[in-house]
Amino acid sequence: MASGWNAIWEWANPRKFMGWTDKALPVVAVLAAVVFTGGLFWGFFLTPDDYRQGATVKIFYLHVPSAMMAINIWVMMLITSLIWIVRRHHVSALAAKAAAPIGAVMTLIALVTGAIWGKPMWGTYWEWDPRLTSFLILLLFYIGYMALWEAIENPDTAADLTSVLCLVGSVFALLSRYAVLFWNQGLHQGASLSMDTEENVADVFWYPALMAIAGFVLLFIALVLLRTRTEIRQRRLQAIEMRERVQG
C-alpha cells in the first residue's frame, strides 16, 4: 500500500507531472472536444421538445453539467488543498489554483442558464431559493479564492490561506448539492438525473445528457492540466528571477 502511495506522489512530482501531461494533454483535449461537441449537438439538435417545457428543456444540456462541475470542481480543490496542508505538495496547491477560474466559469454558466430556464418555467429569472442562493454564494467563494491568491505575494502563504478558505467554502458546495433535501421550500426541482427510474428523465434525454456531462468532465481535465502546467512554469520562472535577483 505504501509503495502505491509513493508511486502516486512520484507521478505528481513537478518534473514527472510535466512529462506525462505533455503526452496526455493532447489526447485528452481532442477527446474532450469530440465528446463535448457531440453531447451538445445530440442534446440540442437530435432530441425532441419536452411535452411541457418545449424547446426550453434543451438548456438542460448546459445547465445540469455546468452545475455538477461547479460543485465537483470545488470538491477537487478541497482534496488538493488538504493534500497541500498535510503533505506540502506544491503541485496539489497549484492544481487547486488552476481549477478555481474553471469552477467559477462553470458556476456562472449554471446561474445564467438557470435564470434563462427559470423565466419561462417559474415566471422569474431569480428567486432566493435555497439552491440558487447557495450557488451564488459558491460563486463568491470562487471569486474570493482567486482574489486571495493574487493578493498575497508569498506563494506558500497564499496556498495556506486559500486552503483554509476552500475548507470553509466546502459547506456551500455541499449546500448547493443537497439544498433541496434540507429545505422543502423553493422553486428549484429535485435532481434531474437519478438512478431512480421514477424520478429520472426519459432515456431520450438521459443518454445525450450523460454524453454532455462526460464532455464537461473531459473539458475540465484538459483545462486543469493545461493551467496547472502553466502555473508550474510560472513558479519556475519566479524562482529563476529570485535567484538572479539574489545573485545580482
XYZ file of C-alpha atoms in Angstrom:
248
model
C 0.000 0.000 0.000
C 2.789 2.378 0.951
C 4.592 1.696 -2.321
C 1.373 2.501 -4.205
C 1.058 5.874 -2.496
C 4.731 6.590 -3.160
C 4.149 5.879 -6.843
C 1.283 8.387 -6.883
C 3.436 11.075 -5.272
C 6.215 10.258 -7.713
C 3.921 10.835 -10.681
C 2.820 14.123 -9.104
C 6.421 15.311 -8.882
C 6.577 18.569 -10.902
C 9.108 17.201 -13.396
C 7.247 13.925 -13.924
C 3.929 15.742 -13.991
C 5.165 17.949 -16.821
C 6.484 14.870 -18.623
C 3.380 12.702 -18.637
C 0.943 15.579 -19.124
C 2.927 16.698 -22.162
C 1.853 13.419 -23.808
C -1.578 13.039 -22.199
C -2.883 16.582 -22.672
C -3.284 16.491 -26.487
C -5.160 13.179 -26.263
C -7.478 14.444 -23.523
C -8.029 17.729 -25.368
C -9.062 16.017 -28.614
C -11.302 13.574 -26.738
C -12.859 16.451 -24.800
C -13.565 18.403 -27.989
C -15.225 15.396 -29.655
C -17.343 14.305 -26.671
C -18.253 17.854 -25.581
C -19.320 18.906 -29.086
C -21.068 15.603 -29.731
C -23.004 15.704 -26.464
C -24.268 19.242 -27.004
C -25.090 18.608 -30.678
C -27.020 15.458 -29.748
C -28.867 17.234 -26.951
C -29.732 20.429 -28.835
C -30.482 19.101 -32.312
C -31.311 15.386 -32.111
C -33.708 15.251 -29.170
C -37.418 16.168 -29.204
C -39.001 19.088 -27.399
C -40.453 18.320 -23.988
C -44.250 17.996 -23.871
C -44.452 20.599 -21.077
C -41.324 22.746 -21.416
C -40.996 22.733 -25.185
C -37.608 23.644 -26.667
C -36.528 25.395 -23.445
C -35.768 21.973 -21.936
C -32.633 21.797 -24.088
C -30.847 24.303 -21.882
C -30.698 21.273 -19.578
C -27.623 20.090 -21.517
C -25.686 23.166 -20.443
C -27.237 23.860 -17.065
C -27.035 20.446 -15.418
C -23.437 19.547 -16.454
C -22.110 23.001 -15.544
C -23.866 22.892 -12.153
C -22.432 19.441 -11.451
C -18.960 20.594 -12.450
C -19.206 23.759 -10.334
C -19.723 21.652 -7.210
C -17.300 18.864 -8.070
C -14.502 21.238 -9.036
C -14.717 22.767 -5.570
C -14.556 19.252 -4.106
C -11.440 18.627 -6.202
C -9.966 21.883 -4.869
C -10.819 20.770 -1.327
C -8.974 17.468 -1.790
C -5.895 19.089 -3.327
C -5.923 21.772 -0.627
C -5.969 19.097 2.071
C -3.047 17.383 0.337
C -1.166 20.678 0.458
C -1.901 21.143 4.154
C -0.856 17.583 5.030
C 1.907 16.857 2.526
C 3.036 20.364 1.454
C 2.906 19.098 -2.133
C 3.266 22.091 -4.436
C 1.600 20.560 -7.482
C -1.572 19.954 -5.459
C -1.719 23.612 -4.407
C -1.098 24.747 -7.963
C -3.770 22.353 -9.265
C -6.312 23.873 -6.866
C -5.300 27.357 -8.010
C -5.575 26.274 -11.649
C -9.039 24.775 -11.135
C -10.602 27.829 -9.473
C -11.219 30.000 -12.580
C -12.706 26.997 -14.387
C -15.011 26.344 -11.449
C -16.033 30.000 -11.326
C -16.959 29.947 -15.010
C -18.938 26.729 -14.548
C -20.820 28.265 -11.612
C -21.562 31.385 -13.639
C -22.821 29.290 -16.569
C -25.065 27.335 -14.187
C -26.502 30.548 -12.705
C -27.074 32.245 -16.069
C -28.599 29.199 -17.778
C -30.681 28.547 -14.675
C -32.032 32.100 -14.855
C -32.821 31.753 -18.568
C -34.512 28.403 -17.956
C -36.303 29.711 -14.873
C -38.021 32.625 -16.614
C -40.460 30.544 -18.704
C -40.780 27.853 -16.038
C -41.147 29.968 -12.874
C -42.070 33.358 -14.341
C -38.922 34.975 -12.918
C -35.194 34.979 -13.622
C -34.259 34.813 -9.963
C -35.720 33.616 -6.692
C -33.989 33.417 -3.316
C -34.371 29.669 -3.474
C -32.004 27.679 -1.163
C -30.157 26.021 -4.040
C -29.900 29.199 -6.119
C -28.711 31.223 -3.142
C -26.089 28.660 -2.148
C -24.842 28.603 -5.748
C -24.494 32.384 -5.749
C -22.507 32.203 -2.504
C -20.358 29.458 -4.038
C -19.543 31.811 -6.935
C -18.499 34.479 -4.428
C -16.223 31.946 -2.728
C -14.625 31.126 -6.078
C -14.014 34.827 -6.685
C -12.669 35.303 -3.155
C -10.384 32.289 -3.546
C -8.858 33.676 -6.740
C -8.546 37.163 -5.257
C -6.741 35.796 -2.198
C -4.178 34.035 -4.378
C -3.498 37.296 -6.211
C -3.383 39.425 -3.060
C -0.601 37.502 -1.276
C 2.912 37.651 -2.661
C 4.367 34.619 -0.880
C 3.012 31.568 -2.743
C 3.212 29.191 0.235
C 1.340 31.627 2.471
C -1.237 32.109 -0.290
C -1.628 28.328 -0.578
C -2.147 28.050 3.194
C -4.810 30.753 3.380
C -6.655 29.682 0.238
C -6.716 26.106 1.564
C -8.473 27.326 4.700
C -10.911 29.331 2.566
C -11.527 26.213 0.493
C -12.452 24.281 3.645
C -14.983 26.942 4.627
C -16.413 27.197 1.111
C -16.993 23.461 1.024
C -20.023 23.995 3.257
C -21.715 25.948 0.474
C -20.613 23.425 -2.156
C -22.461 20.775 -0.159
C -25.455 23.059 0.311
C -25.545 23.647 -3.445
C -25.725 19.904 -3.984
C -28.156 18.937 -1.228
C -30.165 22.107 -0.560
C -33.351 20.618 -1.987
C -33.065 17.814 0.555
C -32.521 20.183 3.506
C -35.392 22.572 2.681
C -38.772 21.762 1.214
C -39.482 25.328 0.189
C -38.077 26.794 -3.001
C -38.849 26.688 -6.693
C -35.939 24.532 -7.790
C -36.915 20.983 -8.641
C -35.159 17.886 -7.348
C -32.336 16.054 -9.069
C -32.783 15.798 -12.842
C -30.500 12.792 -13.138
C -31.061 9.892 -10.789
C -30.669 6.138 -10.668
C -34.349 6.030 -9.662
C -36.292 5.345 -12.859
C -39.398 7.044 -11.444
C -37.571 10.353 -10.879
C -35.129 10.220 -13.760
C -35.598 11.949 -17.107
C -36.663 9.871 -20.104
C -33.990 7.885 -21.933
C -34.234 10.150 -24.969
C -32.872 12.964 -22.767
C -30.814 10.784 -20.426
C -28.227 9.438 -22.902
C -27.263 12.749 -24.541
C -27.154 14.264 -21.048
C -24.619 11.633 -19.977
C -22.528 12.401 -23.051
C -22.715 16.139 -22.349
C -21.629 15.557 -18.741
C -18.728 13.390 -19.933
C -17.763 16.197 -22.306
C -17.761 18.742 -19.475
C -15.642 16.417 -17.319
C -13.096 15.851 -20.093
C -13.038 19.571 -20.851
C -12.287 20.303 -17.211
C -9.498 17.709 -17.103
C -7.897 19.175 -20.217
C -8.152 22.742 -18.926
C -6.912 21.967 -15.407
C -3.919 20.043 -16.772
C -3.119 22.926 -19.106
C -3.477 25.553 -16.391
C -1.510 23.506 -13.836
C 1.350 23.190 -16.329
C 1.215 26.968 -16.783
C 1.295 27.519 -13.012
C 4.341 25.235 -12.681
C 6.142 27.154 -15.423
C 5.323 30.464 -13.744
C 6.588 29.141 -10.412
C 9.842 28.046 -12.062
C 10.199 31.438 -13.739
C 9.677 33.217 -10.425
C 12.321 31.001 -8.807
C 14.803 31.855 -11.592
C 14.077 35.568 -11.272
C 14.505 35.395 -7.498
C 17.814 33.552 -7.850
C 19.114 36.129 -10.349
C 17.992 38.953 -8.060
C 19.880 37.428 -5.112
C 22.993 36.827 -7.203
C 22.834 40.323 -8.601
